[in-house]
XYZ file of C-alpha atoms in Angstrom:
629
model
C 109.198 80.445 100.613
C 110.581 83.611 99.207
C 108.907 86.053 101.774
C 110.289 89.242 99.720
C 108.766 88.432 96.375
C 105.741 87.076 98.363
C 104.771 90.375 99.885
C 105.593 92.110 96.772
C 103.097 90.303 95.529
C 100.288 90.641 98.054
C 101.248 94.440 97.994
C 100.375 95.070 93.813
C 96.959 92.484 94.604
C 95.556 94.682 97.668
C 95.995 97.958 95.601
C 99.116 99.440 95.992
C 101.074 100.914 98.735
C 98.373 104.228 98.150
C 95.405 101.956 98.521
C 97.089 100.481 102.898
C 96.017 102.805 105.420
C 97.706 100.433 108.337
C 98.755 96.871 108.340
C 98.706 94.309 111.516
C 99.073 90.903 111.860
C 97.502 87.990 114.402
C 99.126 84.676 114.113
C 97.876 83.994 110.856
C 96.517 86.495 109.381
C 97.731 89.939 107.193
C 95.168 92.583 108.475
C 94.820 95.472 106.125
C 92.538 98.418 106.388
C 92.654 99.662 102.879
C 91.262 103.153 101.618
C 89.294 100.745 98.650
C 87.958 97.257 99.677
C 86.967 96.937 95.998
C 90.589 96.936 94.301
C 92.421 94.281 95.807
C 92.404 91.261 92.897
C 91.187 88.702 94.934
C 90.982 85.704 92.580
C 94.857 86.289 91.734
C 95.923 86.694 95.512
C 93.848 83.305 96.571
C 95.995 81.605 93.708
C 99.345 83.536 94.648
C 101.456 80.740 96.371
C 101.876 81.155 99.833
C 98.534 82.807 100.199
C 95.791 80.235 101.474
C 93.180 82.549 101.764
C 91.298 86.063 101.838
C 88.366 87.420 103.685
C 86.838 90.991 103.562
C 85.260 91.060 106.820
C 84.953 92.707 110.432
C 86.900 96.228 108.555
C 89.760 94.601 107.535
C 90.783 93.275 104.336
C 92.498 89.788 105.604
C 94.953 87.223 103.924
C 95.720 84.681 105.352
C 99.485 83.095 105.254
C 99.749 80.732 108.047
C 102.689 80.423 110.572
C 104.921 82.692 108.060
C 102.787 85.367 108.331
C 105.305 87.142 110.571
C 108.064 86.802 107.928
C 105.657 87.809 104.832
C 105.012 91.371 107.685
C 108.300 92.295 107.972
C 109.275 92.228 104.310
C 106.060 94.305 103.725
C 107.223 97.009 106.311
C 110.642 97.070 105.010
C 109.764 97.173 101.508
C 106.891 99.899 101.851
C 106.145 103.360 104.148
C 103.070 101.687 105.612
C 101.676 102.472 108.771
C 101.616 99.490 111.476
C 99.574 102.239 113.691
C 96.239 103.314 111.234
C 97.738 106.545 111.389
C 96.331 108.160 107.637
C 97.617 112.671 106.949
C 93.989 112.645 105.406
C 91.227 111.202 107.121
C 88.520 109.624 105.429
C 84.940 108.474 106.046
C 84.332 105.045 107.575
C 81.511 103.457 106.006
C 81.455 100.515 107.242
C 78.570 98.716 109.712
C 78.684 99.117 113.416
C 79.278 95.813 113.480
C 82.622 95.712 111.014
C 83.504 98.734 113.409
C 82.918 97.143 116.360
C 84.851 93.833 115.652
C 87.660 96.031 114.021
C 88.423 97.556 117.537
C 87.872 94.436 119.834
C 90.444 92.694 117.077
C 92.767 95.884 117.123
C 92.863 96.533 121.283
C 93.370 92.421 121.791
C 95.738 91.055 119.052
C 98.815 92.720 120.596
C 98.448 92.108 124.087
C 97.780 88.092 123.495
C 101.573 87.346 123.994
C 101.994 88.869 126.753
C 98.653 87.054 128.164
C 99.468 83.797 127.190
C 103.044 83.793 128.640
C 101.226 84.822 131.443
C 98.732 81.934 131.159
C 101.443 79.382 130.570
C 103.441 80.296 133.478
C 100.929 80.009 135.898
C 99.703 76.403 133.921
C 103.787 75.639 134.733
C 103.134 76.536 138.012
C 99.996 74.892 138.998
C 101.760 71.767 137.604
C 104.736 71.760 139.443
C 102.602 72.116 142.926
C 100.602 69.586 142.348
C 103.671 67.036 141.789
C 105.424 68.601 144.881
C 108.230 70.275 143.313
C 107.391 73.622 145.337
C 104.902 74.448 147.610
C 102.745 77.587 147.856
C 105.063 79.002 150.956
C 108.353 79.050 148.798
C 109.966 81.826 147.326
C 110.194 80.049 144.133
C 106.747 80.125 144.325
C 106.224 83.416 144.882
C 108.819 84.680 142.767
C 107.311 82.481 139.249
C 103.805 83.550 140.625
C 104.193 87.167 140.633
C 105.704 86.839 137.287
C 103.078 85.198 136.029
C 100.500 87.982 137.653
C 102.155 90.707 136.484
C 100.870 90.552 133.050
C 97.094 89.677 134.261
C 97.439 92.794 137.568
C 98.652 94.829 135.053
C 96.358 94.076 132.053
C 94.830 97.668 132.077
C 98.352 99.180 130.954
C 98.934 97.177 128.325
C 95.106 97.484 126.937
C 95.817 101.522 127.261
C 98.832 101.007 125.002
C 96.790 99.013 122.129
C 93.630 101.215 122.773
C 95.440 104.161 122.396
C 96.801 102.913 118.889
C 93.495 101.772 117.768
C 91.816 104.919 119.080
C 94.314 107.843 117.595
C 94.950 108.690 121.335
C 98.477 109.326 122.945
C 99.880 105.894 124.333
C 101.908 107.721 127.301
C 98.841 109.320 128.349
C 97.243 106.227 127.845
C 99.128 104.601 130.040
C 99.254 107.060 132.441
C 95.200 106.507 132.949
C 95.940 102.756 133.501
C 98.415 103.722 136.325
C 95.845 105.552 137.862
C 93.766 103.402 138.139
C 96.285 100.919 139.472
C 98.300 103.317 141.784
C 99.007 101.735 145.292
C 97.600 104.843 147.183
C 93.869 104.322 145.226
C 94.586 100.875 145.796
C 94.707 101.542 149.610
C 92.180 103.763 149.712
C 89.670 101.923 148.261
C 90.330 98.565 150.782
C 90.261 101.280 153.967
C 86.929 101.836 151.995
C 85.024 98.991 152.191
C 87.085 98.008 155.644
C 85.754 101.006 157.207
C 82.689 102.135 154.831
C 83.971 105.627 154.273
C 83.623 107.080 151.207
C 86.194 108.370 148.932
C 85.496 112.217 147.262
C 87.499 114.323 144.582
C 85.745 117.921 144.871
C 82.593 116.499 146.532
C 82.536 114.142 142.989
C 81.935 110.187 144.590
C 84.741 107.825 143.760
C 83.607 104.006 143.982
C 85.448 101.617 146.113
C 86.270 99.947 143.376
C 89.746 98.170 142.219
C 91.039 97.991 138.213
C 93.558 95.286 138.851
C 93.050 92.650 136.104
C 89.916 94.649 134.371
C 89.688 94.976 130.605
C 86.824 97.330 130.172
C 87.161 100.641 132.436
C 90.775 101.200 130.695
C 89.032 100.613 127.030
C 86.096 103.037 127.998
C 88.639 105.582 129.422
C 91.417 105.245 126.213
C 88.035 105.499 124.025
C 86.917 109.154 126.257
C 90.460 109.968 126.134
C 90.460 110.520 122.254
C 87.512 113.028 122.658
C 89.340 115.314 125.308
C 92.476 115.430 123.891
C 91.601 117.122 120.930
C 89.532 119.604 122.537
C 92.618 119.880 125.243
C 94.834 121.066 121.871
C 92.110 123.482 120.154
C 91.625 125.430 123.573
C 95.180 125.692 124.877
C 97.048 128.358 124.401
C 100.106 127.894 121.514
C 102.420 129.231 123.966
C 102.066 126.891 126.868
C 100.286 124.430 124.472
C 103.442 121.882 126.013
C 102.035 121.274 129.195
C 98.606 122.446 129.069
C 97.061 120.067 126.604
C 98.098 116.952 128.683
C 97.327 118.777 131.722
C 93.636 119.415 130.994
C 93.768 115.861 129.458
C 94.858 113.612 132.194
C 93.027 115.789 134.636
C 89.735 115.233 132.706
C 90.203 111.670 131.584
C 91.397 110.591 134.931
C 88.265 112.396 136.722
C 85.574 110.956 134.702
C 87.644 107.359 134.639
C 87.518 106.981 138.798
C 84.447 109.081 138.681
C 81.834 107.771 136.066
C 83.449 105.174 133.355
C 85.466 103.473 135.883
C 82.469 102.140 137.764
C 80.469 101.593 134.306
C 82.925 99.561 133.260
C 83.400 97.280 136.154
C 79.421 96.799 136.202
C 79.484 95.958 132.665
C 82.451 93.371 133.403
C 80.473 92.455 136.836
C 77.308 91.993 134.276
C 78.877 89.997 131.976
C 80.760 87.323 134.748
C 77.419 86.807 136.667
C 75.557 86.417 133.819
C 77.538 83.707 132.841
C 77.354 82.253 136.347
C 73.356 82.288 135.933
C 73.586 80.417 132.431
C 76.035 78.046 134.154
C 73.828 77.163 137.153
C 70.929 76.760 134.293
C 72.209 74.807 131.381
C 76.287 75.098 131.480
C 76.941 72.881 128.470
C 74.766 75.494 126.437
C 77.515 77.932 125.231
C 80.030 75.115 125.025
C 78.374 73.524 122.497
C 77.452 76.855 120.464
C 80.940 78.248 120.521
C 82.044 74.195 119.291
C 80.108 74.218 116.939
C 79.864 77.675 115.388
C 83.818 79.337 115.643
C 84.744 77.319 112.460
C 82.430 80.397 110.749
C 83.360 83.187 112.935
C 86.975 82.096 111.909
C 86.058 82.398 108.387
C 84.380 85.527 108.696
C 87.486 87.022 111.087
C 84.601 87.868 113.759
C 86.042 84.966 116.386
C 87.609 87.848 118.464
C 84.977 89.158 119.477
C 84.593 85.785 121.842
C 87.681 86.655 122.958
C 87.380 89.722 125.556
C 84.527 87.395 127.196
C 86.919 84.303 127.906
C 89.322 87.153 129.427
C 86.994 88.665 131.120
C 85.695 85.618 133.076
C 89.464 84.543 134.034
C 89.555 88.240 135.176
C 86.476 88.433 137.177
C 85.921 84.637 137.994
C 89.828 83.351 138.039
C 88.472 80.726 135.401
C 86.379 80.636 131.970
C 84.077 77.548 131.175
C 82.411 78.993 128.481
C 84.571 80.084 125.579
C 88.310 78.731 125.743
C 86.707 75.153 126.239
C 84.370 75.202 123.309
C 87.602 76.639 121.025
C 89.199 73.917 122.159
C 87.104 71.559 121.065
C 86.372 73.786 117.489
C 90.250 74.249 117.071
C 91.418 70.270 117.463
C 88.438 69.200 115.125
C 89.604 71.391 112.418
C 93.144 69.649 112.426
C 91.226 66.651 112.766
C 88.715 66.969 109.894
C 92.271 68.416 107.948
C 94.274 64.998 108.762
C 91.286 63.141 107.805
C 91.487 64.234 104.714
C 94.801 64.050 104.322
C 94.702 60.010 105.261
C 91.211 59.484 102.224
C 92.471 61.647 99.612
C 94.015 59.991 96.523
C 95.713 63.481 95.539
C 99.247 63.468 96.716
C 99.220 68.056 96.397
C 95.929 67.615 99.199
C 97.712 65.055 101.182
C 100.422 66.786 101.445
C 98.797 70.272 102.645
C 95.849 68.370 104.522
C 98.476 67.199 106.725
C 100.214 70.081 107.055
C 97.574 72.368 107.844
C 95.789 69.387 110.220
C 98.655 69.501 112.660
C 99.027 73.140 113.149
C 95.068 72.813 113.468
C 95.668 70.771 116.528
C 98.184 72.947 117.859
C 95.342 75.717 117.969
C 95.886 77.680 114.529
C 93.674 76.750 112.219
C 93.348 79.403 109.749
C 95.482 76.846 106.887
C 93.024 74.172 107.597
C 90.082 75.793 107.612
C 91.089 77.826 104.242
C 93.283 75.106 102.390
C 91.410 72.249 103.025
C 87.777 72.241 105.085
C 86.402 75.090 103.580
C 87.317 74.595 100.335
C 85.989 70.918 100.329
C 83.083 71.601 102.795
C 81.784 68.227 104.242
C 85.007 68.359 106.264
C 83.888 71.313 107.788
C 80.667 69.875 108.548
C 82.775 66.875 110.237
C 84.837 69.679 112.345
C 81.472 71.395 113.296
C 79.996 67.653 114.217
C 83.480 67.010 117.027
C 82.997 70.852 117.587
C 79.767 70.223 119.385
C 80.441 67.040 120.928
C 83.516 68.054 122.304
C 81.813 70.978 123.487
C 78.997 69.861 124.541
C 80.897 67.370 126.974
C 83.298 70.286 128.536
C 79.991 71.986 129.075
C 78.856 69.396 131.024
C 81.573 69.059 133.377
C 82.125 72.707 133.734
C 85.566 72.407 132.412
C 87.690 75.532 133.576
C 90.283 77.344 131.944
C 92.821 79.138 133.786
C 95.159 81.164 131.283
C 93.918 81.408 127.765
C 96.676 81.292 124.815
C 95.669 79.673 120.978
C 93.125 76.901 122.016
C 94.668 73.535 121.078
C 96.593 70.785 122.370
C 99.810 73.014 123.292
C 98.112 74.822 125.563
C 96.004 72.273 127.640
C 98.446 72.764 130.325
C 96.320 75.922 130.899
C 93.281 74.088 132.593
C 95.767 73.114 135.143
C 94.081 74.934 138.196
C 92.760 75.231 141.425
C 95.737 72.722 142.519
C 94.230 70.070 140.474
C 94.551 67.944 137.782
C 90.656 67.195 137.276
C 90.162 69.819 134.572
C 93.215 69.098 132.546
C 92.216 65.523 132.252
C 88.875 66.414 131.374
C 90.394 68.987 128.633
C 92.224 66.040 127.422
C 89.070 63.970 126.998
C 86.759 66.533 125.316
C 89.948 67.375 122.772
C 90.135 63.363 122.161
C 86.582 62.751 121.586
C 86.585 65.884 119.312
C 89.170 64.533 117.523
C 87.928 60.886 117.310
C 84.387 62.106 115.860
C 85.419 64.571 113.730
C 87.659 62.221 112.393
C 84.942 59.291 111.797
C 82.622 61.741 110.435
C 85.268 63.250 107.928
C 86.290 59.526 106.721
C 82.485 59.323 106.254
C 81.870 62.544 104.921
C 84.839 63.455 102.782
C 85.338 62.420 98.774
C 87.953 63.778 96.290
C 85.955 66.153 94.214
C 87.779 64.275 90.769
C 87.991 60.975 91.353
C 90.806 58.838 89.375
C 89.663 57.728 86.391
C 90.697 54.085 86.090
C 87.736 52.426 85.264
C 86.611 51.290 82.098
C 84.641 53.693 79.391
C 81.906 52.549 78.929
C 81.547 51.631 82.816
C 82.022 55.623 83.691
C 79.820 56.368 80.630
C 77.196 54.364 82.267
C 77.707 55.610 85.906
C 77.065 58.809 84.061
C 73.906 58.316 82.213
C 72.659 56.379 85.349
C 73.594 59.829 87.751
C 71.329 62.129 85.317
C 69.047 60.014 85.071
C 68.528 59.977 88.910
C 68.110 63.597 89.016
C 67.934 64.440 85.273
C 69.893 67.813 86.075
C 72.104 68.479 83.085
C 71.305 72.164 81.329
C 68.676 72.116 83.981
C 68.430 76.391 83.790
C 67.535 78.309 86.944
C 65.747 82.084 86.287
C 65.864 85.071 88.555
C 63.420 85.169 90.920
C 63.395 89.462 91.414
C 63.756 92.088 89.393
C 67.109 93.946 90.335
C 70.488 93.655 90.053
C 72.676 90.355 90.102
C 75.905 89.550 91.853
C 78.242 87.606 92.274
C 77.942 85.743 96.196
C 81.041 86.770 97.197
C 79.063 90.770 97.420
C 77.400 89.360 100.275
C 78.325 90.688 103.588
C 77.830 86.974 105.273
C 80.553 84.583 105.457
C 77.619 81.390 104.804
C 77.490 83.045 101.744
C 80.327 84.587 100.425
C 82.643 81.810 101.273
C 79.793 79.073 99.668
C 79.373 77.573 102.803
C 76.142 77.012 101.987
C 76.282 76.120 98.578
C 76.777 77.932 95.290
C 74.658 80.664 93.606
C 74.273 84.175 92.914
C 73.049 87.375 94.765
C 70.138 89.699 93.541
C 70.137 93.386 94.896
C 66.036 93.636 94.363
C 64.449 97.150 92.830
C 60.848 95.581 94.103
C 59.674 93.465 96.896
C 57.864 90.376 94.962
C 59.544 86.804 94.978
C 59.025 84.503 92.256
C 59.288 80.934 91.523
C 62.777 80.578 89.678
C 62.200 76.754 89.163
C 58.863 74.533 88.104
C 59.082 72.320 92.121
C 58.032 71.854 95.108
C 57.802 74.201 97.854
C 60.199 72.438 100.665
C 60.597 74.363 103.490
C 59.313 78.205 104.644
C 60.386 79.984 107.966
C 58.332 81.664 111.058
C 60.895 84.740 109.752
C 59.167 84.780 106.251
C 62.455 85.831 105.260
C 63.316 82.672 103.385
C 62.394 79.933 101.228
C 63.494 76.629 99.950
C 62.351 74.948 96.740
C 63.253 72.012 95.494
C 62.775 71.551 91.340
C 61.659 68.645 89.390
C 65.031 68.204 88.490
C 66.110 67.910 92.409
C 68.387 71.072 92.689
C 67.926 72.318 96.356
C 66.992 76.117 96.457
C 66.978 78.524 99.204
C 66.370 82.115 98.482
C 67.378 84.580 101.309
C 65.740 87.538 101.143
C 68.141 90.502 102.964
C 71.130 89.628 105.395
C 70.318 89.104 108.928
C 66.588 90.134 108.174
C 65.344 87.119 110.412
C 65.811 90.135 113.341
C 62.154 91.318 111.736
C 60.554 88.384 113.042
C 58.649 88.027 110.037
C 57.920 91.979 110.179
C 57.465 93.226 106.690
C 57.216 89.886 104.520
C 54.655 87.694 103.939
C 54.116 84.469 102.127
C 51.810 83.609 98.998
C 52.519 79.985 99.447
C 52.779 76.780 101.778
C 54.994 73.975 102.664
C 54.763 71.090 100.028
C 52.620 73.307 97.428
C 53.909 72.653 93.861
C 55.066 75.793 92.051
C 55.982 77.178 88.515
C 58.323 79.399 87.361
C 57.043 82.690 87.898
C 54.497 82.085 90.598
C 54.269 84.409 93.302
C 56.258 83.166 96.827
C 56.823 86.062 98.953
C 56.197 89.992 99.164
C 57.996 91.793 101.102
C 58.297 95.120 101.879
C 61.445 96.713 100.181
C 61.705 100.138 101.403
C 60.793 99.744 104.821
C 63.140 96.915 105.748
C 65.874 99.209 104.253
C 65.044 101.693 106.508
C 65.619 99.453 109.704
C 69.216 99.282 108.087
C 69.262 96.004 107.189
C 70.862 95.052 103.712
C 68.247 93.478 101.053
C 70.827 91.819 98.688
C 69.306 88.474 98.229
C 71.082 85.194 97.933
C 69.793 82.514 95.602
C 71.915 78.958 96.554
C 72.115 75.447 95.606
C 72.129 73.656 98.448
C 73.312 70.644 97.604
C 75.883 71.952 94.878
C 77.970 69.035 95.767
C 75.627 66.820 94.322
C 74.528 68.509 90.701
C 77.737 69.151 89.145
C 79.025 72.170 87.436
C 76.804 75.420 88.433
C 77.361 78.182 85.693
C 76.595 81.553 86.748
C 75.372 85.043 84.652
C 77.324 87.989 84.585
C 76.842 90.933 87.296
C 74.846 93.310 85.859
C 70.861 94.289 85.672
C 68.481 91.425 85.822
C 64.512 90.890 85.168
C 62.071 88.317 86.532
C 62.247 85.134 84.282
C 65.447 85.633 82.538
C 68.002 82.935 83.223
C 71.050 83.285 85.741
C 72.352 79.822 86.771
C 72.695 76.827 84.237
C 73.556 73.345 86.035
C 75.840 71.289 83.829
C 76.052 67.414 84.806
């Protein structure tokens, strides 16, 4: 691969240099925050070589290389002035969603420290391993010399989240860290166990400090970096130019590291406390719950880039708890299905260019990366990602059951099972092994099942195919079967739809309808097949047997039903133009939630070629997907 022409590339697709305001990478992944999310060319950078992927999500405008990604980086720095830090001379307003902030700063604080956590991780898996076949004992120095290696990266997590908060939140990184070593200094250390030894309690100015120690916590430092970028400004207006030197970090680290020990220290550690026995409560009610859900479900949070916001819980558990049986186990199982479903595909297809990636991309899926597969083969074939979602939950649903624990984190997949070595035993790795084997074997069954080329070779006789043909439409008599819009508004293509089902066709193809009034219509003479307790939704199926669902808004099943109402029932026959839902337009906007309106084919697989409309105004009856057979 020539990585210099490569990120040329990438650089004139996203924009520009003008149009970067930073640039990261994860371990797959180019993260850009652009100034415009609107001028990258996305068709022409999905089809650029090297590039197996792209998704707007989370705040960041994200392609997706694979293991090169670190080579395709470096060429970009060197070849452009772009900012690895976010650091922009004119600010500009944010407008994303809470949420795209949110998951922007988890993503931004975590990537960087990973390395240092899973070398961490992996040391003490090394360990634990070497104990339990008697190589050293717990009283050795060798021991104790690899273990305190190992914990220096997990005792000292707060100072290296203060270094990547500080970057994420515009704050000063020495300062930064100087908070973390406050919190972690050996005299507060001391004085908080003569604390709870003796009960005394521990005063700045007559201000309460908790007994509490920071060692291994991820969310006081976060809360403090995040206060931190509030007072130093306000430390910089109000000192003096003259002695503006020392002042401003003077009034900052006195500030930041009084409310820290004071107030967002002991907020944080209750939120982390929170969070740990919460999950202790869910375990000692139904442990194979979350499990299963993360199994099942990552697969999408991978394709929308919102999977890291999983991560800071799985940290926080091995923090708090000295294990996590919740989230590394069921990525486990989601990561080695995708390789799975990729290699199954690899092994059925007749295409030599999708054997060849399928393969490829299935093995590094195993190894616990699994952007390639998931972009260059599952989601762009789809019933393998339904088989890697099927193993997903099995797998996961089995580690749930056994409470398997996770000591050390790193890139879920086989390379890293050596981090459910624990406890000084072997139980949990060997049940790690299982659940990744039985995710493997059914996903890989399912995807054999599942999985067809989408153009078959055409070896068979003329007239034979001609009749296979005639005999499909006739079936479902589909061809120029014409769908009409179902609102009055505006159309769009899917990929304007801030939800990864849609935008990435997980759920079939279609078009999106920004409505100007609240009324649903009937865009197909059918049957009514299935309504919601939400109201927010309806599928139809039409004579013909396309599959519809119509979504009204994104994420609008919040409303409980609040604001809609149906003009309809389940199994009542429908024509074109017949009234199916009212809903009420202005007042759901005003809860925030987005109204653009998907309009799918469920079972796109199945029809044939779905033609689309143009983006532009649309009215109620006039015609905006055409089904050719």
């Amino acid at each position: 691969m020539n990585y210099k022409e490569l990120a040329n590339k990438i650089i004139d697709q996203v924009g520009g240099e003008k149009n970067v305001k930073s640039l990261t990478h994860c371990a797959t992944r180019l993260r850009f925050n652009l100034k415009d999310d609107q001028k990258p060319n996305e068709e022409t950078l999905k089809k650029t070589p090297g590039v197996m992927g792209v998704v707007n999500k989370g705040g960041q405008y994200q392609v997706i290389i694979g293991s090169d990604v670190g080579s395709v980086y470096k060429e970009i720095i060197n070849q452009t002035n772009i900012s690895s830090d976010g650091e922009d001379e004119k600010a500009e307003e944010d407008k994303r969603s809470t949420f795209s902030k949110v998951i922007d700063t988890i993503t931004g604080i975590f990537t960087p420290i990973l390395p240092a956590i899973t070398a961490a991780g992996m040391l003490k898996a090394v360990l634990s391993l070497l104990v339990v076949f008697n190589v050293v004992t717990p009283d050795s120095q060798n021991y104790q010399i690899v273990d305190f290696m190992a914990d220096a990266a997990f005792y000292f997590l707060p100072i290296l989240l203060a270094v990547s908060s500080a970057q994420k939140f515009k704050a000063n990184m020495f300062l930064a860290m100087m908070v973390g070593g406050i919190l972690l200094h050996p005299t507060f250390v001391a004085m908080v166990t003569a604390a709870k030894e003796t009960g005394d309690a521990i005063q700045l100015f007559g201000l309460p400090i908790s007994a509490v120690s920071y060692s291994s916590s991820v969310i006081p430092i976060i809360l403090s970096v995040w206060f931190m970028s509030y007072v130093e400004p306000i430390a910089d207006r109000i000192s003096p130019k003259a002695i503006k030197f020392f002042s401003k970090p003077l009034i900052t680290i006195f500030v930041v590291g009084t409310v820290s020990l004071v107030v967002l220290g002991p907020i944080g550690y209750l939120i982390s406390d929170a969070i740990s026995n919460g999950i202790t409560a869910l375990e000692s009610v139904s442990p194979w719950i979350v499990p299963l859900l993360v199994g099942t479900f990552t697969p999408l949070l991978v394709a929308t880039g919102t999977h890291y916001g999983l991560v800071p819980i799985g940290i926080n558990n091995r923090m708090t708890l000295g294990y996590d049986t919740v989230i590394y186990p069921g990525m486990l199982a989601s990561n080695v299905s995708q390789g799975a479903a990729a290699i199954g595909v690899g092994i059925k297809s007749k295409d030599s260019t999708v054997k060849q990636l399928a393969y490829s991309a299935g093995l590094t899926g195993l190894f616990g990366i699994t952007e390639p597969a998931l972009y260059g083969v599952n989601l762009r074939f789809k019933t393998p990602l339904y088989a890697a979602m099927i193993g997903g939950a099995v797998g996961g649903l089995f580690m749930g059951i056994l409470r398997v624990r996770n000591f050390s984190g790193g890139s879920p997949g086989l390379l890293t099972l050596p981090s459910y070595i624990g406890d000084d035993t072997l139980s949990f790795f060997y049940f790690a092994c299982i659940g990744a084997v039985i995710s493997i074997v059914v996903t890989f069954i399912a995807t054999l099942f599942l999985y067809k080329d989408p153009v078959s070779e055409d070896t068979s006789d003329p007239s034979e195919t001609e009749e296979l043909s005639t005999n499909s439409q006739s079936d479902l008599n589909i061809s120029g079967a014409t769908i009409v819009s179902p609102l009055e508004g505006t159309l769009h293509n899917l990929k304007q739809v801030d939800d990864g089902m849609f935008s990435e066709e997980i759920l079939g193809q279609g078009v999106a309808i920004e409505p100007s009034e609240g009324i649903v219509h009937s865009p197909v003479n059918g049957t009514v097949s299935a309504i919601f307790d939400s109201k927010h939704a309806i599928g139809i199926t039409s004579e013909e047997g396309i599959e519809l669902l119509i979504h009204v808004g994104i994420d609008t099943v919040q409303l409980n039903g609040e604001g809609y109402e149906y003009s309809i029932e389940k199994d009542q026959k429908v024509q074109i133009g017949d009234k199916l839902i009212q809903f009420d337009l202005a007042g759901i906007k005003s809860k925030g939630f987005k109204m653009i309106t998907p309009v799918v084919i469920t079972n796109s697989a199945e029809v044939g070629d779905i033609l689309t409309t143009n983006d532009g105004p649309i009215k109620i009856g006039e015609d905006i997907i055409k089904v050719m057979k």
